[in-house]
Short mmCIF file of C-alpha atoms and ligand atoms in Angstrom, two decimals:
data_model
loop_
_atom_site.label_atom_id
_atom_site.label_comp_id
_atom_site.label_asym_id
_atom_site.label_seq_id
_atom_site.Cartn_x
_atom_site.Cartn_y
_atom_site.Cartn_z
CA MET A 253 11.90 -3.50 3.94
CA ARG A 254 11.39 -5.26 0.57
CA LEU A 255 13.97 -4.24 -2.02
CA LEU A 256 13.86 -4.38 -5.80
CA ASP A 257 16.40 -6.52 -7.67
CA GLY A 258 19.39 -4.75 -9.10
CA ASP A 259 18.77 -1.79 -6.68
CA GLN A 260 16.22 -0.49 -9.23
CA PHE A 261 13.58 1.89 -7.93
CA ILE A 262 9.93 2.46 -8.82
CA LEU A 263 9.34 5.92 -10.23
CA SER A 264 5.77 7.18 -10.22
CA CYS A 265 4.42 10.42 -11.89
CA ALA A 266 1.33 12.26 -10.66
CA VAL A 267 0.44 14.30 -13.68
CA THR A 268 -2.25 16.78 -12.59
CA GLY A 269 -3.88 16.06 -9.23
CA ALA A 270 -6.40 18.16 -7.28
CA ILE A 271 -4.09 20.58 -5.34
CA HIS A 272 -2.89 23.02 -7.91
CA VAL A 273 -5.32 25.34 -9.63
CA PRO A 274 -4.89 26.31 -13.32
CA THR A 275 -3.74 29.84 -12.45
CA MET A 276 -0.71 28.47 -10.63
CA SER A 277 0.83 26.94 -13.81
CA GLN A 278 0.00 27.03 -17.48
CA HIS A 279 1.62 23.61 -17.79
CA LEU A 280 -0.89 21.78 -15.56
CA PRO A 281 -2.71 19.21 -17.76
CA ILE A 282 -6.51 19.88 -17.78
CA ARG A 283 -8.20 18.25 -20.69
CA PRO A 284 -8.34 14.46 -20.96
CA GLU A 285 -6.01 14.36 -23.99
CA GLU A 286 -3.52 16.67 -22.09
CA ILE A 287 -3.59 14.33 -19.12
CA ALA A 288 -3.14 11.22 -21.19
CA ASP A 289 -0.33 12.82 -23.20
CA ALA A 290 1.35 13.90 -20.01
CA ALA A 291 1.15 10.36 -18.57
CA VAL A 292 2.44 8.72 -21.76
CA GLU A 293 5.35 11.22 -21.94
CA ALA A 294 6.16 10.65 -18.19
CA ALA A 295 6.22 6.89 -18.89
CA ASP A 296 8.52 7.32 -21.79
CA ALA A 297 10.81 9.43 -19.56
CA GLY A 298 10.97 6.52 -16.94
CA ALA A 299 7.97 6.46 -14.87
CA SER A 300 6.42 2.99 -14.48
CA ILE A 301 3.24 4.12 -12.59
CA VAL A 302 1.19 7.13 -13.59
CA HIS A 303 -1.16 8.49 -10.86
CA LEU A 304 -4.28 10.11 -12.33
CA HIS A 305 -6.79 12.67 -11.46
CA VAL A 306 -9.34 14.30 -13.86
CA ARG A 307 -10.50 17.87 -14.16
CA ASP A 308 -13.41 19.77 -15.86
CA PRO A 309 -12.00 20.22 -19.35
CA VAL A 310 -13.11 23.90 -19.50
CA THR A 311 -12.60 25.16 -15.97
CA GLY A 312 -9.91 22.86 -14.77
CA GLU A 313 -11.83 22.15 -11.50
CA PRO A 314 -11.04 18.74 -9.97
CA VAL A 315 -13.82 16.35 -10.55
CA ASN A 316 -14.57 12.57 -10.07
CA ASP A 317 -16.29 12.17 -13.48
CA LEU A 318 -15.93 8.51 -14.59
CA ASN A 319 -16.40 9.35 -18.34
CA LEU A 320 -13.37 11.69 -18.10
CA PHE A 321 -11.36 9.00 -16.31
CA ARG A 322 -12.46 6.56 -19.07
CA GLU A 323 -11.23 8.91 -21.79
CA VAL A 324 -7.90 9.33 -20.08
CA ILE A 325 -7.36 5.75 -19.21
CA ALA A 326 -8.34 4.35 -22.61
CA GLN A 327 -5.82 6.62 -24.37
CA ILE A 328 -2.90 5.70 -21.96
CA HIS A 329 -3.79 2.04 -22.11
CA ALA A 330 -3.71 2.00 -25.90
CA ARG A 331 -0.36 3.92 -26.06
CA SER A 332 1.69 2.63 -23.21
CA ASP A 333 2.53 -0.40 -20.94
CA VAL A 334 2.77 2.01 -18.01
CA ILE A 335 0.77 1.01 -14.73
CA ILE A 336 -2.35 3.10 -14.51
CA GLN A 337 -3.20 4.22 -10.97
CA PRO A 338 -6.29 6.31 -10.62
CA THR A 339 -6.83 8.23 -7.50
CA THR A 340 -9.51 7.40 -4.90
CA GLY A 341 -8.49 10.63 -3.20
CA GLY A 342 -10.13 12.74 -5.86
CA ALA A 343 -10.61 16.26 -4.72
CA PRO A 344 -10.12 16.40 -1.06
CA THR A 345 -13.37 18.28 -0.87
CA SER A 346 -15.36 15.30 -2.18
CA ALA A 347 -16.93 12.31 -0.25
CA VAL A 348 -15.26 8.86 -0.30
CA VAL A 349 -18.48 7.24 -1.75
CA ASP A 350 -17.83 9.20 -4.92
CA ARG A 351 -14.01 8.96 -4.87
CA ILE A 352 -14.01 5.12 -4.75
CA LYS A 353 -16.13 4.62 -7.81
CA VAL A 354 -13.02 4.35 -10.08
CA VAL A 355 -12.22 0.95 -8.60
CA PRO A 356 -15.50 -1.01 -9.50
CA GLU A 357 -15.71 0.95 -12.71
CA PHE A 358 -12.30 0.18 -14.16
CA GLU A 359 -10.91 -2.57 -11.92
CA PRO A 360 -7.44 -0.98 -12.18
CA GLU A 361 -4.29 -2.84 -11.23
CA MET A 362 -3.53 -0.35 -8.57
CA ALA A 363 -5.19 2.80 -7.09
CA SER A 364 -4.33 5.20 -4.31
CA CYS A 365 -5.89 4.50 -0.91
CA ASN A 366 -5.81 7.24 1.72
CA MET A 367 -5.08 5.76 5.14
CA GLY A 368 -6.68 8.30 7.39
CA SER A 369 -8.32 11.79 7.77
CA ILE A 370 -6.26 14.99 7.79
CA ASN A 371 -6.89 18.70 7.61
CA PHE A 372 -5.82 19.47 4.06
CA GLY A 373 -4.81 23.14 4.04
CA LEU A 374 -4.47 24.70 0.64
CA TYR A 375 -5.86 28.10 1.64
CA PRO A 376 -2.42 29.83 2.10
CA ILE A 377 -1.96 29.43 -1.61
CA ALA A 378 -4.99 31.85 -2.20
CA ARG A 379 -3.35 34.66 -0.64
CA LYS A 380 -0.46 34.62 -3.09
CA TYR A 381 -2.76 35.57 -6.07
CA ASP A 382 -4.51 38.92 -6.59
CA ALA A 383 -6.72 37.34 -9.32
CA PHE A 384 -7.55 33.95 -10.75
CA LEU A 385 -8.43 32.65 -14.21
CA HIS A 386 -11.56 30.94 -12.97
CA ASP A 387 -14.21 31.96 -10.35
CA TRP A 388 -14.01 28.48 -8.53
CA GLU A 389 -10.25 28.70 -7.82
CA ARG A 390 -10.16 31.12 -4.84
CA ASP A 391 -13.19 29.63 -3.20
CA TYR A 392 -11.83 26.05 -3.68
CA LEU A 393 -8.59 26.95 -1.99
CA GLU A 394 -10.14 29.13 0.75
CA SER A 395 -12.66 26.37 1.57
CA THR A 396 -9.89 24.16 2.81
CA ARG A 397 -9.58 26.33 5.95
CA ASP A 398 -12.59 24.31 7.05
CA LEU A 399 -11.84 21.08 5.35
CA VAL A 400 -11.20 17.67 6.81
CA PHE A 401 -10.05 15.24 4.15
CA ARG A 402 -12.28 12.39 5.55
CA ASN A 403 -11.16 8.82 5.55
CA SER A 404 -12.79 7.32 8.73
CA PHE A 405 -12.07 3.79 9.91
CA GLU A 406 -15.62 2.80 8.74
CA GLU A 407 -15.05 4.30 5.38
CA LEU A 408 -11.72 2.65 5.15
CA GLU A 409 -13.28 -0.75 5.81
CA SER A 410 -15.60 -0.26 2.84
CA VAL A 411 -12.95 1.10 0.66
CA LEU A 412 -10.49 -1.72 1.37
CA GLN A 413 -13.22 -4.39 0.70
CA THR A 414 -13.86 -2.69 -2.63
CA PHE A 415 -10.20 -2.96 -3.52
CA ASP A 416 -10.23 -6.66 -2.60
CA GLU A 417 -13.41 -7.38 -4.58
CA HIS A 418 -11.85 -5.95 -7.77
CA ASP A 419 -8.41 -7.34 -7.26
CA THR A 420 -6.98 -3.82 -7.22
CA VAL A 421 -3.74 -3.32 -5.19
CA PRO A 422 -3.88 -0.28 -2.97
CA GLU A 423 -1.07 2.20 -2.78
CA LEU A 424 -1.31 3.13 0.87
CA GLU A 425 -1.17 7.08 1.10
CA CYS A 426 0.21 7.90 4.58
CA TYR A 427 0.20 11.58 5.50
CA ASP A 428 1.47 11.12 9.04
CA VAL A 429 2.96 8.53 11.46
CA GLY A 430 -0.45 7.67 12.81
CA HIS A 431 -1.55 6.46 9.35
CA LEU A 432 1.14 3.91 9.52
CA TYR A 433 -0.48 2.44 12.63
CA ASN A 434 -3.86 2.56 10.79
CA VAL A 435 -2.22 0.33 8.07
CA ARG A 436 -1.04 -2.08 10.79
CA HIS A 437 -4.61 -2.08 12.30
CA MET A 438 -6.17 -2.96 9.00
CA MET A 439 -3.57 -5.63 8.32
CA ASP A 440 -4.34 -7.11 11.73
CA ARG A 441 -8.07 -7.23 10.69
CA ASP A 442 -7.09 -8.83 7.37
CA LEU A 443 -8.51 -5.82 5.42
CA ILE A 444 -5.00 -5.07 4.03
CA HIS A 445 -2.80 -7.92 2.95
CA ALA A 446 1.02 -8.14 3.12
CA PRO A 447 3.18 -7.07 1.44
CA VAL A 448 2.23 -3.40 1.55
CA HIS A 449 3.39 -0.62 -0.60
CA LEU A 450 3.34 2.63 1.32
CA GLN A 451 3.38 6.20 -0.11
CA PHE A 452 4.65 8.77 2.50
CA VAL A 453 2.89 11.97 1.63
CA MET A 454 5.08 14.76 3.04
CA GLY A 455 4.62 18.53 3.22
CA ILE A 456 0.98 18.92 2.96
CA LEU A 457 -0.38 21.40 5.52
CA GLY A 458 -2.31 19.18 7.94
CA GLY A 459 0.02 16.19 7.46
CA ILE A 460 3.61 15.48 8.39
CA GLY A 461 6.23 18.05 7.53
CA ALA A 462 8.63 17.22 4.77
CA ASP A 463 11.71 17.28 6.98
CA ALA A 464 14.50 14.79 6.47
CA GLU A 465 14.19 13.59 10.12
CA ASN A 466 10.55 12.98 9.63
CA LEU A 467 11.20 10.64 6.63
CA SER A 468 13.79 8.79 8.63
CA HIS A 469 11.16 8.46 11.44
CA MET A 470 8.46 7.16 9.02
CA VAL A 471 11.01 4.57 7.88
CA ARG A 472 11.93 3.53 11.43
CA VAL A 473 8.26 3.12 12.40
CA SER A 474 7.58 1.14 9.22
CA GLU A 475 10.50 -1.24 10.02
CA LYS A 476 8.92 -1.79 13.46
CA LEU A 477 5.33 -2.22 12.27
CA PHE A 478 5.93 -4.20 8.97
CA GLY A 479 9.41 -5.70 9.04
CA ASP A 480 10.25 -7.31 5.61
CA GLN A 481 6.64 -6.88 4.53
CA TYR A 482 6.71 -3.34 3.13
CA SER A 483 8.17 -1.14 0.61
CA PHE A 484 7.72 2.71 0.50
CA SER A 485 7.68 5.63 -1.84
CA VAL A 486 7.88 9.29 -1.07
CA ILE A 487 5.99 12.33 -2.21
CA GLY A 488 7.72 15.56 -1.22
CA ALA A 489 5.25 18.36 -1.82
CA GLY A 490 6.64 21.49 -3.56
CA ARG A 491 10.34 22.41 -2.99
CA SER A 492 10.96 19.30 -0.86
CA GLU A 493 10.24 17.03 -3.82
CA TYR A 494 13.83 16.17 -4.91
CA LYS A 495 15.36 16.44 -1.45
CA ARG A 496 13.03 13.80 -0.11
CA ALA A 497 13.33 11.82 -3.42
CA VAL A 498 17.03 11.39 -2.99
CA GLN A 499 16.79 10.69 0.68
CA SER A 500 14.19 7.94 -0.09
CA LEU A 501 16.54 6.46 -2.74
CA ASP A 502 19.35 6.44 -0.27
CA LEU A 503 17.12 4.64 2.35
CA GLY A 504 15.95 1.93 -0.15
CA GLY A 505 12.77 3.62 -1.08
CA HIS A 506 10.88 4.73 -4.15
CA VAL A 507 9.89 8.08 -5.64
CA ARG A 508 6.94 9.99 -6.93
CA VAL A 509 7.23 13.24 -8.79
CA GLY A 510 4.86 15.34 -10.90
CA LEU A 511 2.84 18.46 -11.25
CA GLU A 512 0.22 17.24 -8.83
CA ASP A 513 2.78 17.61 -6.04
CA ASN A 514 5.40 20.22 -7.37
CA LEU A 515 5.25 22.90 -10.06
CA TYR A 516 9.05 23.73 -10.06
CA ILE A 517 12.04 22.09 -11.80
CA GLY A 518 14.19 24.32 -9.69
CA PRO A 519 14.29 27.32 -7.40
CA GLY A 520 11.93 29.92 -9.01
CA GLU A 521 11.72 28.10 -12.31
CA GLN A 522 8.52 26.35 -13.23
CA ALA A 523 8.59 22.88 -14.78
CA THR A 524 7.30 22.91 -18.29
CA SER A 525 6.07 19.33 -18.22
CA ASN A 526 5.74 16.17 -16.06
CA ALA A 527 8.33 14.48 -18.15
CA GLN A 528 10.83 17.14 -17.26
CA LEU A 529 10.26 16.36 -13.59
CA VAL A 530 10.57 12.66 -14.32
CA GLU A 531 13.87 13.21 -16.23
CA LYS A 532 15.28 15.14 -13.33
CA ALA A 533 14.45 12.26 -10.92
CA VAL A 534 16.01 9.70 -13.26
CA SER A 535 19.17 11.88 -13.53
CA LEU A 536 19.54 12.60 -9.82
CA ALA A 537 18.95 9.01 -8.93
CA HIS A 538 21.58 7.87 -11.32
CA SER A 539 24.21 10.44 -10.41
CA LEU A 540 23.67 10.46 -6.66
CA THR A 541 22.75 6.83 -5.92
CA GLY A 542 23.41 4.78 -8.93
CA ARG A 543 19.86 3.50 -8.99
CA SER A 544 17.74 3.29 -12.19
CA PRO A 545 14.08 3.22 -12.62
CA ALA A 546 12.27 -0.24 -13.08
CA ASP A 547 10.15 -0.76 -16.13
CA PRO A 548 6.41 -1.54 -15.74
CA ARG A 549 7.04 -5.29 -16.08
CA VAL A 550 9.53 -5.30 -13.08
CA THR A 551 7.27 -3.01 -11.08
CA ARG A 552 4.17 -5.24 -11.70
CA LYS A 553 5.96 -8.28 -10.55
CA PHE A 554 7.33 -6.59 -7.37
CA LEU A 555 3.93 -5.11 -6.49
CA GLY A 556 2.01 -8.26 -7.33
CA LEU A 557 -0.22 -6.58 -9.96
CA LYS A 558 -2.64 -8.50 -12.12
CA GLY A 559 -1.53 -7.02 -15.57
CA LYS A 560 -2.87 -4.35 -17.85
CA GLU A 561 -5.08 -6.71 -19.66
CA GLU A 562 -7.25 -7.05 -16.59
CA LEU A 563 -8.21 -3.34 -16.69
CA ARG A 564 -11.90 -2.88 -17.54
CA ILE A 565 -11.93 -0.31 -20.26
N1 KMH B 881 -2.53 14.51 -3.58
C1 KMH B 881 -1.41 13.99 -2.90
C2 KMH B 881 -1.09 14.78 -1.71
C3 KMH B 881 -4.63 10.53 -3.84
O1 KMH B 881 -4.82 11.13 -4.88
O2 KMH B 881 -5.36 9.52 -3.47
C4 KMH B 881 -1.78 12.55 -2.40
C5 KMH B 881 -2.49 11.77 -3.41
C6 KMH B 881 -3.58 10.96 -2.82
O3 KMH B 881 -2.15 11.86 -4.59
ZN1 ZN B 882 -3.52 12.22 -6.07
#
């Protein structure tokens, strides 16, 4: 495993995502200016990477609109040195041909890259609400009973070539152990270049469960497949976020937090902002492991990123 100097860690913040619907939290950033503000505040709180999705400004529905991405990215780029990481995952209901457009459009330093298909079950959320603010919300959630978040090998070939063409470093989202072998396979075909930065996505219904022994296993398999050619970060969905975050830090890994993945700052208490989630991660990291978050300059060097001036905005 590759380690950051000074035992620092990379703290990422995913500010809005495509999992949670507006009814679930009034604090979920929806409009471009809200998403940009949340990203800059998260950076000011210690995040060196912000992971971005966009939403319809009126209804809050997850979309892949490049103009909305441009509005958000331009505002963050002007106000912060943070590493801007747009999603190529988009809404799990959308096709990869639409999701990948952010890479040629903006040539970001980094973007998420989903390393395999999974069922992506959000439908149990729908049953918890008698009513929703917007008509689309229940249908969106219920539709995931019959959803495969599609990332076939053929699609991955095309996505990875696009990343290469635009000198965008992929953050490799791995939802299960098999996705680690997909990474190895694509490295053997020279479609992914070492060193790799993995994001273990834990606790999504359809992917690996967010249990401690599963994170240990993902690291054990990564050691076997990648040796000293990998680093990893962890997303713990929902209530697992901070348990898996601290375990990741203890194992030499990195952390992602944010309202995309978790709406709660503690049991039964909703987070009021992404920055609040970031601050809790910084505080836990320091008090429990002595590790502190790296700044964007250190993170860029570690991940081999091209610099914010290369962003096409
Ligand atoms: N939504 C998370 C479960 C992506 O956007 O490309 C994983 C994610 C992937 O953030
Ligand atoms: Zn995402």
